[in-house]
PDB file of C-alpha atoms in Angstrom:
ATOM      1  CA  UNK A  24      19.413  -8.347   8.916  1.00 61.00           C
ATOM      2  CA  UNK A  25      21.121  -6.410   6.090  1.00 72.00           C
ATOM      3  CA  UNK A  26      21.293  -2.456   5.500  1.00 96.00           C
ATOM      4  CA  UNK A  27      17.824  -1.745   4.658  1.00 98.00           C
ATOM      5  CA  UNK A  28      16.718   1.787   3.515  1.00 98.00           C
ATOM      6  CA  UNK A  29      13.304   3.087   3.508  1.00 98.00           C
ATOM      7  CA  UNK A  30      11.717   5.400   1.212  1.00 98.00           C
ATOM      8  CA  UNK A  31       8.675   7.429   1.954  1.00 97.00           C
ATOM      9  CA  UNK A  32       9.252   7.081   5.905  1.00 97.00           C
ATOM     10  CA  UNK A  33       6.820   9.758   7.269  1.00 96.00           C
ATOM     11  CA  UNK A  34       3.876   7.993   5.358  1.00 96.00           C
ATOM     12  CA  UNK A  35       1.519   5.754   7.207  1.00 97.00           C
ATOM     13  CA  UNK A  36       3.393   2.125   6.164  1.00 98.00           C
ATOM     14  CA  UNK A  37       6.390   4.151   6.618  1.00 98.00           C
ATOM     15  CA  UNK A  38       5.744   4.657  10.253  1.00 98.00           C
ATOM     16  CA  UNK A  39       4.570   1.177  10.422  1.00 98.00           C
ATOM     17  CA  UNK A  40       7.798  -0.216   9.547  1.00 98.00           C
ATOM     18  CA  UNK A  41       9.237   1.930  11.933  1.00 98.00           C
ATOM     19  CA  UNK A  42       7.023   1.078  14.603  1.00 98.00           C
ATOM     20  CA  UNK A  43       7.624  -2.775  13.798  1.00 98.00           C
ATOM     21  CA  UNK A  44      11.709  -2.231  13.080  1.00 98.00           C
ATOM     22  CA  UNK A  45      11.800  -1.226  17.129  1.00 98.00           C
ATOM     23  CA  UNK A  46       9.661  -4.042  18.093  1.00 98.00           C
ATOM     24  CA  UNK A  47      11.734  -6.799  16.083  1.00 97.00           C
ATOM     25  CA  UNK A  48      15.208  -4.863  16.927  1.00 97.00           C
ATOM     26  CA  UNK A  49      16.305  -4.490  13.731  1.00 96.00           C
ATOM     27  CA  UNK A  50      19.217  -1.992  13.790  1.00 94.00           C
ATOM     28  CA  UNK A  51      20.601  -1.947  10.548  1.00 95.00           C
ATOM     29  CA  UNK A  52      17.249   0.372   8.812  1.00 97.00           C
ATOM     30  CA  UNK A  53      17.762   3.709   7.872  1.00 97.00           C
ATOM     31  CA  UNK A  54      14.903   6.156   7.810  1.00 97.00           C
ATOM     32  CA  UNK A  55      15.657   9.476   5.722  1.00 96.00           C
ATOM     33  CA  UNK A  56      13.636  12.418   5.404  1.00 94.00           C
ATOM     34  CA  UNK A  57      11.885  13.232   2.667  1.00 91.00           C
ATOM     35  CA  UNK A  58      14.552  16.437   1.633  1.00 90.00           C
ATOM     36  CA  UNK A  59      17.016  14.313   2.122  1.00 92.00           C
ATOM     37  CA  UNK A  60      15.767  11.012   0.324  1.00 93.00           C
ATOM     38  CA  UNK A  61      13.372  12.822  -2.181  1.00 96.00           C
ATOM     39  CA  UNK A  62      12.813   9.905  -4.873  1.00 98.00           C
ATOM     40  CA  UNK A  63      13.061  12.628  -7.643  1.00 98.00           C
ATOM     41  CA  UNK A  64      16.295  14.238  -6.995  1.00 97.00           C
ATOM     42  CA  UNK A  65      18.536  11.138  -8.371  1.00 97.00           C
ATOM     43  CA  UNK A  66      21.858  13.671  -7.409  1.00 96.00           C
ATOM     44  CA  UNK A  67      20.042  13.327  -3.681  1.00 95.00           C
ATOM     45  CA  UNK A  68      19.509   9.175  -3.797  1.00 97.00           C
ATOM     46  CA  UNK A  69      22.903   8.582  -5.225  1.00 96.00           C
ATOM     47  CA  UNK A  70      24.735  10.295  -1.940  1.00 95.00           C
ATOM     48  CA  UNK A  71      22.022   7.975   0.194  1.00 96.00           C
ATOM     49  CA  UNK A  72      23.255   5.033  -1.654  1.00 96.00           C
ATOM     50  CA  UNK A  73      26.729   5.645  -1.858  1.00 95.00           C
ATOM     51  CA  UNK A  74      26.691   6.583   2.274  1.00 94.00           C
ATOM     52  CA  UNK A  75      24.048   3.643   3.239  1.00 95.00           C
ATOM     53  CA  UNK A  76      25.422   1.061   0.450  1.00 95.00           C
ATOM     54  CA  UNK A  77      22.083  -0.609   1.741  1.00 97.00           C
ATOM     55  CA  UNK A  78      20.936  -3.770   0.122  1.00 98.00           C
ATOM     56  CA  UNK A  79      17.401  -3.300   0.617  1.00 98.00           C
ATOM     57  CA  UNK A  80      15.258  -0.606  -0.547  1.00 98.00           C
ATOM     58  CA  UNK A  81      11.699  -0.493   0.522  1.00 98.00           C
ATOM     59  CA  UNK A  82       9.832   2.070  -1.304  1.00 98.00           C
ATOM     60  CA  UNK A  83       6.701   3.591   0.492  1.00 98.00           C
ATOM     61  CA  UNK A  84       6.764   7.135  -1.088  1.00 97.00           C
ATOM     62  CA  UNK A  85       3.894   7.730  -3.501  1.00 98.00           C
ATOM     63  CA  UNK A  86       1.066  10.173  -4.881  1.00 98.00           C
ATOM     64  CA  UNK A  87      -1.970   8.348  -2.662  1.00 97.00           C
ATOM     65  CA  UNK A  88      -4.415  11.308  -3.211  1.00 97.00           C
ATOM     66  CA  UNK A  89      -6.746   9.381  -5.564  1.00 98.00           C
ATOM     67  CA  UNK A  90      -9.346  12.224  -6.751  1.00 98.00           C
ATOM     68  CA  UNK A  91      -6.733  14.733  -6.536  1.00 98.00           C
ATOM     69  CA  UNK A  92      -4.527  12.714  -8.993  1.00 98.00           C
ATOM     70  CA  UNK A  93      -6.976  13.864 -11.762  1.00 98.00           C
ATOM     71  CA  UNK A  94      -6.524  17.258 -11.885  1.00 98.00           C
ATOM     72  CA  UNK A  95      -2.713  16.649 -11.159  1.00 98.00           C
ATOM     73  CA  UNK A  96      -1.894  14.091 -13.358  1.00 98.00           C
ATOM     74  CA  UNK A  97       2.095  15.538 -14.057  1.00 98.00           C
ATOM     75  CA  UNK A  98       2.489  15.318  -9.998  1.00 98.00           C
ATOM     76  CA  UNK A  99       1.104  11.788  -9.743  1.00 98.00           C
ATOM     77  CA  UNK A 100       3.124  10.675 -12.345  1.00 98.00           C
ATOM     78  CA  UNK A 101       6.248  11.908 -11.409  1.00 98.00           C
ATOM     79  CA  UNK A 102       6.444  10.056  -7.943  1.00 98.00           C
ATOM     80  CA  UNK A 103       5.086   7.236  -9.179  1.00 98.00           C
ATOM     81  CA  UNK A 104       6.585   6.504 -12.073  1.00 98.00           C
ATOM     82  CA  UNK A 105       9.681   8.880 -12.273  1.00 98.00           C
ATOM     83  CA  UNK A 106      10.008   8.390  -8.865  1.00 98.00           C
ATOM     84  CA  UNK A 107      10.269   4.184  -8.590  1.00 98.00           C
ATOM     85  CA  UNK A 108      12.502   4.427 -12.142  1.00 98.00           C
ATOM     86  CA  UNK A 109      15.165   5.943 -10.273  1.00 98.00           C
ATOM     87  CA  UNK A 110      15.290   3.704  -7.619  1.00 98.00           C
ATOM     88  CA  UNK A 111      15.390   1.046  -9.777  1.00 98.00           C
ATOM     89  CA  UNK A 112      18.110   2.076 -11.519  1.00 98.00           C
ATOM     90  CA  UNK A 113      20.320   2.995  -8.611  1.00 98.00           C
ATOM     91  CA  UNK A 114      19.469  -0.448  -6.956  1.00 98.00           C
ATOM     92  CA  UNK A 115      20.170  -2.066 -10.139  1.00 98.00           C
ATOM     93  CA  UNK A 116      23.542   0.294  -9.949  1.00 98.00           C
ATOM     94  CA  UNK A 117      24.252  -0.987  -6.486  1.00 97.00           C
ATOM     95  CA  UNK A 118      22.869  -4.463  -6.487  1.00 97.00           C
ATOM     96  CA  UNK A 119      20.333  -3.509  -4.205  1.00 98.00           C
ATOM     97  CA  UNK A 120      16.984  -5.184  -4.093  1.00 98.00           C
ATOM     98  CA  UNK A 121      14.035  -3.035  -4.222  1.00 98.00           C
ATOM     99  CA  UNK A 122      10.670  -3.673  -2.781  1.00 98.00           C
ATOM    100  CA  UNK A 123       8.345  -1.377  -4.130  1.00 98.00           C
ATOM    101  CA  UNK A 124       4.621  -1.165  -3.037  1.00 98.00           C
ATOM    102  CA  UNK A 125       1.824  -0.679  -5.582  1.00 98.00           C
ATOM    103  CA  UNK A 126      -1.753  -1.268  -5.907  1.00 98.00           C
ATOM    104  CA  UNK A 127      -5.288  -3.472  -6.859  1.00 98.00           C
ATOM    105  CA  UNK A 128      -6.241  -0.303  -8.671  1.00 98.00           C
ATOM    106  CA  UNK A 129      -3.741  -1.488 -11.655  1.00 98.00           C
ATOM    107  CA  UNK A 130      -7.401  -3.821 -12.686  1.00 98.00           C
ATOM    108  CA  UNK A 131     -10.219  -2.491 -13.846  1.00 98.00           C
ATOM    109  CA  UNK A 132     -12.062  -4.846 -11.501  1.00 97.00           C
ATOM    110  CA  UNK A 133     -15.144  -5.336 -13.122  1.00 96.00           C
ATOM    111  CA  UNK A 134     -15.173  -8.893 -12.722  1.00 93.00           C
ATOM    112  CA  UNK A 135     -15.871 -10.789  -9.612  1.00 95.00           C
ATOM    113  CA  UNK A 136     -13.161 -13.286  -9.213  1.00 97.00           C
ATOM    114  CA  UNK A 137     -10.305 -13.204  -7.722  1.00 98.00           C
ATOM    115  CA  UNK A 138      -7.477 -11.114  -9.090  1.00 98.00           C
ATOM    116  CA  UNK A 139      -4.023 -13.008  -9.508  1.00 98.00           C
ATOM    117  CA  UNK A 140      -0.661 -11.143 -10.443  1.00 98.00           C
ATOM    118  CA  UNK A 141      -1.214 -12.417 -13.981  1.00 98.00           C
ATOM    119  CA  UNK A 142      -4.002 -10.991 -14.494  1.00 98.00           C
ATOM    120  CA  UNK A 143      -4.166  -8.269 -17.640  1.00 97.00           C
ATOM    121  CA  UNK A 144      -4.369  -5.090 -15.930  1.00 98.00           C
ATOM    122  CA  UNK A 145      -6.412  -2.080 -16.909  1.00 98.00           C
ATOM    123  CA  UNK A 146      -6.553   1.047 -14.600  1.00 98.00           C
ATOM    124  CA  UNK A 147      -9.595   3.582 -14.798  1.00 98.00           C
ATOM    125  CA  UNK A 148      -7.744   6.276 -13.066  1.00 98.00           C
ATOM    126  CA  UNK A 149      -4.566   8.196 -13.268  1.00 98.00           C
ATOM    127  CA  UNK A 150      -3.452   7.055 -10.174  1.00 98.00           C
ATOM    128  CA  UNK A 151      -3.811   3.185 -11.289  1.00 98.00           C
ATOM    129  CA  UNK A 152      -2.125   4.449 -14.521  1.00 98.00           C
ATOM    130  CA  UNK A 153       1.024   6.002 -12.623  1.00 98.00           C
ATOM    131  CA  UNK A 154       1.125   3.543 -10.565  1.00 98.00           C
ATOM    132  CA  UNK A 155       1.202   0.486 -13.001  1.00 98.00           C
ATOM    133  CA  UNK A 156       3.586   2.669 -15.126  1.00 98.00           C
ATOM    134  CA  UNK A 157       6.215   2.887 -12.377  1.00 98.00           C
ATOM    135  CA  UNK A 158       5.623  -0.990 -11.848  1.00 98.00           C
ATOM    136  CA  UNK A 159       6.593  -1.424 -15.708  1.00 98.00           C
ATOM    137  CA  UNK A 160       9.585   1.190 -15.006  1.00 98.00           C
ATOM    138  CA  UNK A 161      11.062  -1.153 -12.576  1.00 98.00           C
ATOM    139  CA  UNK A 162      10.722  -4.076 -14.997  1.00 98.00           C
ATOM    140  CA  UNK A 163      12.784  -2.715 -17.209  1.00 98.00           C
ATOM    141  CA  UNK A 164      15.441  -1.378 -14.690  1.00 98.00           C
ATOM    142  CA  UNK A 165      15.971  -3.716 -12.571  1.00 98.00           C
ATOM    143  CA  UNK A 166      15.654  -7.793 -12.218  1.00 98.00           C
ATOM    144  CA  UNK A 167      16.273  -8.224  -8.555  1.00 98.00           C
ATOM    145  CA  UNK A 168      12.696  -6.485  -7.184  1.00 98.00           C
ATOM    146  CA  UNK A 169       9.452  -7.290  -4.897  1.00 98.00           C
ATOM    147  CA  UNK A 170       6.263  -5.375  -6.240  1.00 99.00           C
ATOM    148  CA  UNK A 171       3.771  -5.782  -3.240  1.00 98.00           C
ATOM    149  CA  UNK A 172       0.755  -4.321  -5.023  1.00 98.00           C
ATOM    150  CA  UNK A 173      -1.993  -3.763  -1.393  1.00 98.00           C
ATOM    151  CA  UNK A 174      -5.341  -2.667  -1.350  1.00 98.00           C
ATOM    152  CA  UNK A 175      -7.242  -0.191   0.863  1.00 98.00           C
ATOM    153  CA  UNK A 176      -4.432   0.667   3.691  1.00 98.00           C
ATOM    154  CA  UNK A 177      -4.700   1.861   6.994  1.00 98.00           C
ATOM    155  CA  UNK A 178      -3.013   1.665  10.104  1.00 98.00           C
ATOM    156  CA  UNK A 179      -3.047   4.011  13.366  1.00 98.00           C
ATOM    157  CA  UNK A 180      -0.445   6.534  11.773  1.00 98.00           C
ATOM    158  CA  UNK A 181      -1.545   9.061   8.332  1.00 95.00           C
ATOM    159  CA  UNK A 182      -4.943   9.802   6.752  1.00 95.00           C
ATOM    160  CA  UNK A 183      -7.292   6.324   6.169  1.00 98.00           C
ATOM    161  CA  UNK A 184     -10.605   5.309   5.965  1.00 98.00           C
ATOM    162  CA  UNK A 185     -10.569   3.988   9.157  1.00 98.00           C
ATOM    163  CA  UNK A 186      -9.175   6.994  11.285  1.00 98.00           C
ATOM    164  CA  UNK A 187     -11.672   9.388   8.823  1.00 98.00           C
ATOM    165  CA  UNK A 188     -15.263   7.067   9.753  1.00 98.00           C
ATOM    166  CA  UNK A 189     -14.015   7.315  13.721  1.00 98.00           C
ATOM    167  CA  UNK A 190     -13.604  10.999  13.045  1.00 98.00           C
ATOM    168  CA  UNK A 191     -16.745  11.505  11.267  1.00 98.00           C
ATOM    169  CA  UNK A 192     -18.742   8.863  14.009  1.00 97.00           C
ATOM    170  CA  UNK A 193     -17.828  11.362  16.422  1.00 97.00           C
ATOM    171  CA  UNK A 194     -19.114  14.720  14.701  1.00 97.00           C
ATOM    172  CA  UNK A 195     -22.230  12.988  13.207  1.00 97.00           C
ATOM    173  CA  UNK A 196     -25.566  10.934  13.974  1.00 97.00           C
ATOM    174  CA  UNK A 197     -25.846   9.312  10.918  1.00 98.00           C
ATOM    175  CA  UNK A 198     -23.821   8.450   7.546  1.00 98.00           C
ATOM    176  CA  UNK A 199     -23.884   6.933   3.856  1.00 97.00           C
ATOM    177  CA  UNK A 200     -21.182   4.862   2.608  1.00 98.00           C
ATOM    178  CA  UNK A 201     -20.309   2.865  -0.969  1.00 98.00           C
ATOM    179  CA  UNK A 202     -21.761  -0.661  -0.777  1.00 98.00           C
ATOM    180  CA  UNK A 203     -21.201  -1.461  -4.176  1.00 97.00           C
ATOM    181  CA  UNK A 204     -17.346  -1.515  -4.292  1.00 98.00           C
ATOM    182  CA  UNK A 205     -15.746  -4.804  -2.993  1.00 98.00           C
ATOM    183  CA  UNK A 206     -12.226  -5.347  -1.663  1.00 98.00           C
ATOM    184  CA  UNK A 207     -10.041  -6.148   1.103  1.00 98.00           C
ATOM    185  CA  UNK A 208      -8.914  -3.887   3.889  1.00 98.00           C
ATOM    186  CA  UNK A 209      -5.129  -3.970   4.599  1.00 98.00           C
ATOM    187  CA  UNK A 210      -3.474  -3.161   7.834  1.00 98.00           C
ATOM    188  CA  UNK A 211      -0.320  -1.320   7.366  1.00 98.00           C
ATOM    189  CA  UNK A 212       1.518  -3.244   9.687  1.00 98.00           C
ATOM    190  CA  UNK A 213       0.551  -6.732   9.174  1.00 98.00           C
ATOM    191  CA  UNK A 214       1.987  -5.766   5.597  1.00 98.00           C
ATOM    192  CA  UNK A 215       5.003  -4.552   7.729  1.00 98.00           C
ATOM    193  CA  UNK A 216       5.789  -7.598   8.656  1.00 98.00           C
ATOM    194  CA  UNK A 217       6.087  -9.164   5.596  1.00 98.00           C
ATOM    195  CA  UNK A 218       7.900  -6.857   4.066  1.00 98.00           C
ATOM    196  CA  UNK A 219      10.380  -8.066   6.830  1.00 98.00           C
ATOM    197  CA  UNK A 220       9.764 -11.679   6.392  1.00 98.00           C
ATOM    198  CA  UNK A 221      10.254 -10.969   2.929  1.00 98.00           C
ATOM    199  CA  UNK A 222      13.920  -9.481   3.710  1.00 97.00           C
ATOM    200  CA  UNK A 223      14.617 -12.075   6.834  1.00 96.00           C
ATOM    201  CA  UNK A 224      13.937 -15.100   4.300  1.00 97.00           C
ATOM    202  CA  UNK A 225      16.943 -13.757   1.820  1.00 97.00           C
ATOM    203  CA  UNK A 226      14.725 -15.427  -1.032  1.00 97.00           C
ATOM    204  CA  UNK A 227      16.085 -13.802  -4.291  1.00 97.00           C
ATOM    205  CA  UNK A 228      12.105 -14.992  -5.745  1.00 98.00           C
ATOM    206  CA  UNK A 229      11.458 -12.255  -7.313  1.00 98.00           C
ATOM    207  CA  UNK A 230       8.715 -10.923  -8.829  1.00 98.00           C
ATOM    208  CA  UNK A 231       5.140  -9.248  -8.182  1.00 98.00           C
ATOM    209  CA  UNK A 232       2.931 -10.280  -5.542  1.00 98.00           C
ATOM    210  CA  UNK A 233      -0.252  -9.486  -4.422  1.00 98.00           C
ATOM    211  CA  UNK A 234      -0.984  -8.984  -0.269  1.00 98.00           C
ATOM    212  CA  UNK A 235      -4.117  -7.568   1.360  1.00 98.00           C
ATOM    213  CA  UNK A 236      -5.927  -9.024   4.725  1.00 98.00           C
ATOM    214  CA  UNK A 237      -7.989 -12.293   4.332  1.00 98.00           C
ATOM    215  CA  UNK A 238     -11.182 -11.884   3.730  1.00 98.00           C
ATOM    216  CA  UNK A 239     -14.015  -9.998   1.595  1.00 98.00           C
ATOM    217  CA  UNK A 240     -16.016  -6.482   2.190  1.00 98.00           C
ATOM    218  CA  UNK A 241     -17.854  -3.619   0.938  1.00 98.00           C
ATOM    219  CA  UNK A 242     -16.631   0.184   2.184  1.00 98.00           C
ATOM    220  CA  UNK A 243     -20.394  -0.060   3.959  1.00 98.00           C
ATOM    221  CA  UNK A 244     -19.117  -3.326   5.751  1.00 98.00           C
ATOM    222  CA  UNK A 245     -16.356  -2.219   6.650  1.00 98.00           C
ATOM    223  CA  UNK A 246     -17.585   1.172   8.266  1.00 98.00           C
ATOM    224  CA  UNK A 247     -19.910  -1.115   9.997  1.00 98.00           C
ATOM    225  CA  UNK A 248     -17.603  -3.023  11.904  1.00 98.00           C
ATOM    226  CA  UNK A 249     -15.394  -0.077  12.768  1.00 98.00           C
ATOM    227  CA  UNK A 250     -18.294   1.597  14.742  1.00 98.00           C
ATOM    228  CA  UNK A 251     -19.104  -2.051  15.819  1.00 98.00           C
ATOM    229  CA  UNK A 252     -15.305  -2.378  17.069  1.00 98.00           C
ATOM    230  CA  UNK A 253     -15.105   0.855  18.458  1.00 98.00           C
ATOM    231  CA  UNK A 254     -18.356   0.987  20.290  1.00 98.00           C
ATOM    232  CA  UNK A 255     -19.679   4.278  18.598  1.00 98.00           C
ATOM    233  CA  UNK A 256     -23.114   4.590  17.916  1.00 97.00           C
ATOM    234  CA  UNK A 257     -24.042   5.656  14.868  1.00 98.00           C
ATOM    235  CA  UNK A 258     -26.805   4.933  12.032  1.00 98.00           C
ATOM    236  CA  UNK A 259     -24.935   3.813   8.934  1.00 98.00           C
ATOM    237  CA  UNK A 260     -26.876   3.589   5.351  1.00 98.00           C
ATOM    238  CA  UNK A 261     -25.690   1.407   2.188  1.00 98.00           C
ATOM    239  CA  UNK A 262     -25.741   3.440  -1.082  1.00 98.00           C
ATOM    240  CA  UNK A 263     -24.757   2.450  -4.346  1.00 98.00           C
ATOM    241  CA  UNK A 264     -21.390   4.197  -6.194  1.00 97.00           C
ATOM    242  CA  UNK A 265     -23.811   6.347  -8.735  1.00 96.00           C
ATOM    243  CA  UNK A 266     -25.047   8.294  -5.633  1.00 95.00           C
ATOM    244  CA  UNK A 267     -21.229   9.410  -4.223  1.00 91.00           C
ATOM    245  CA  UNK A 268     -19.786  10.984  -7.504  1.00 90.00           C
ATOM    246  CA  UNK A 269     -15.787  11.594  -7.111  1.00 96.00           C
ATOM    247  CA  UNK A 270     -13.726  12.429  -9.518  1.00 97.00           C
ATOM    248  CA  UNK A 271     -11.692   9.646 -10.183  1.00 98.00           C
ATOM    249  CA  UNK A 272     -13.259   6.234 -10.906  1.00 97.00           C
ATOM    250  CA  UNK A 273     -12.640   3.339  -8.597  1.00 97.00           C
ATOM    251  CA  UNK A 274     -12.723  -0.712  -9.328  1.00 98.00           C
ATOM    252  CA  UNK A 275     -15.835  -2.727  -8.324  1.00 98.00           C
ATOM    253  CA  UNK A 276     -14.192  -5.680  -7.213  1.00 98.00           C
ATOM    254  CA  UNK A 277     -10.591  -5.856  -6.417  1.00 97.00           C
ATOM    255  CA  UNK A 278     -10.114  -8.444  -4.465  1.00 98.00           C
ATOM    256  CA  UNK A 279      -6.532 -10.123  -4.567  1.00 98.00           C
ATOM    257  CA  UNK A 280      -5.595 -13.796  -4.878  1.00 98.00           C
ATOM    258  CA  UNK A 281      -2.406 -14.270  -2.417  1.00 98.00           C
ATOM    259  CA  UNK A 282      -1.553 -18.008  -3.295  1.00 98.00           C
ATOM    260  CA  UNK A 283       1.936 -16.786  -4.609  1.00 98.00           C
ATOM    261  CA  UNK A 284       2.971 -15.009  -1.909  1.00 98.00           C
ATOM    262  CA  UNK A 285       1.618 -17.167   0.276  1.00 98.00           C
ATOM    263  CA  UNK A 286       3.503 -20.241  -1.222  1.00 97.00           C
ATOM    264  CA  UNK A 287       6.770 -18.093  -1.426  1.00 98.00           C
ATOM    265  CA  UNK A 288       7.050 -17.337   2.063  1.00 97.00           C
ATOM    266  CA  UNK A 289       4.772 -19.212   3.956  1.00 95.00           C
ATOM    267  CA  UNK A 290       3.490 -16.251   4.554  1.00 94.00           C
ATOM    268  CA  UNK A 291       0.283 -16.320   7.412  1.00 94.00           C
ATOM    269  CA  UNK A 292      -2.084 -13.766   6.469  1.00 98.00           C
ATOM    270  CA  UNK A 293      -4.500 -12.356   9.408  1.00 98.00           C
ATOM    271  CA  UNK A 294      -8.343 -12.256   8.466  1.00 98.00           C
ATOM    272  CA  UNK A 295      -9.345  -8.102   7.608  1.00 98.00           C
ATOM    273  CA  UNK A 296     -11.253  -7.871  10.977  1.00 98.00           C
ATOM    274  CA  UNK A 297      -8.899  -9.149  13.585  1.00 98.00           C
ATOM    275  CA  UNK A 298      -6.466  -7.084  12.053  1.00 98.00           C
ATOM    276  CA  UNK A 299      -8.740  -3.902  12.296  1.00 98.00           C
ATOM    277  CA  UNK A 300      -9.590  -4.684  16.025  1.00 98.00           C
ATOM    278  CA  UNK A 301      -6.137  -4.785  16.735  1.00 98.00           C
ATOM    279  CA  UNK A 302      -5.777  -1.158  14.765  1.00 98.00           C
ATOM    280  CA  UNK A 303      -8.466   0.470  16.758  1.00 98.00           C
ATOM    281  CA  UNK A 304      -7.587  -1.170  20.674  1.00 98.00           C
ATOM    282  CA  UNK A 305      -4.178   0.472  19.508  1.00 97.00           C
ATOM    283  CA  UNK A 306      -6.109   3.762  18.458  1.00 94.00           C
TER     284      UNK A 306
END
């Protein structure tokens, strides 16, 4: 394996790729802390990259809060734009390769078909819009990058939907949840692994690719089968996104084609319900 760096290592994929770096024994991974790797202090990356000389960069650091990006629209933008142009340009500097996650939230996803990366995006939030602009940022930076864009993470470590419904299926009797919005729930370390795949193959095929679970749900399906899994009893009712108002708009249907990445790297994708089962034994 080469000298990998990683970027955003006390975030939930973060800790996956920890998690996974131990099982697989790879040695040669560094994992800095956020003061010392902050993606915004380029005077801070250079010294990383001049010590590590790594030729991998995974970035996993990014504004997440969704709503919150809204109101701060400067913050958001800064670490996801700002913050993935200066990677780029120091792994263009050191002929690193970057791999740099993103998201389905670059669509507008208001049609129901499935999404490929050459699709015309169109974000209807500010974090879609910072996080599409630091996707264009690394275009222009750098030619040797991996844009996973993912869609609705989680994974045993951070704050997710799934760790949030077990949380609230123990405090309450009965809950409403979105059945209206459609996508694909990703497990943080199934896109772990590919990330690692991704470095173990040595492939120089750049580009942007799209990776989520298999599969097809609503937020209200998906709920479901997480009490289902986990054996909590609990009444669960459908509602429609007009009756949960949030701040920040969200796409109806973002579902992701992965043919390319699929063809690529022979990558085997898990269907989104094994995946969570495995998530919640592990929980």
């Amino acid at each position: 394996m080469s000298k990998i760096i990683v970027f955003g290592a006390g975030g939930q994929l973060g800790q996956c790729l920890r998690e996974l770096a131990n099982q697989r024994n790879i040695q040669d991974i560094y994992f800095p802390t956020e003061t010392e790797a902050d993606i915004l202090n380029v005077e801070a990356l250079k010294q990383v990259f001049d010590q590590q000389k790594p030729e991998y960069c995974i970035n996993c650091a990014a504004y997440t809060a969704v709503d919150k990006a809204e109101d701060e629209k400067d913050l958001a933008e800064k670490v996801n734009k700002t913050g993935a142009e200066n990677l780029a340009k120091l792994c263009n500097e050191y002929q690193s390769t970057l791999i740099h996650v993103s998201t389905d939230f670059v669509f507008e996803g208001n049609t129901p078909k499935l999404l490929t990366e050459t699709d015309v995006t169109f974000p209807i939030n500010v974090y879609g819009e910072t996080k599409l602009a630091g996707e264009k940022d690394i275009l222009l930076n750098t030619t040797r990058y991996f844009i996973l864009r993912t869609s609705w993470l989680y994974s045993e470590y951070g704050n997710n939907f799934v760790k949030t419904m077990l949380r609230l299926g123990a405090e309450k009797d009965e809950l409403k949840v979105i059945a209206d919005q459609i996508g694909t729930p990703t497990y943080a370390m199934d896109l772990a692994a590919v990330i690692f795949d991704i470095i173990e193959s040595g492939s120089n095929k750049y580009g942007v690719y799209h990776y989520s679970n298999e599969g097809v749900t609503s937020w209200y399906d998906f709920a479901k089968a997480i009490f289902d899994i986990a054996k909590v009893n609990i009444k669960v009712y459908p509602v429609p996104t007009s009756e949960y108002v949030t701040k920040a708009k969200r796409p109806a249907f973002s579902v992701m084609d992965k043919s390319a990445i699929k063809n690529a790297f022979q990558a085997s994708i898990p269907y989104w319900r094994e995946s969570l089962e495995k998530c919640i034994a592990k929980l």
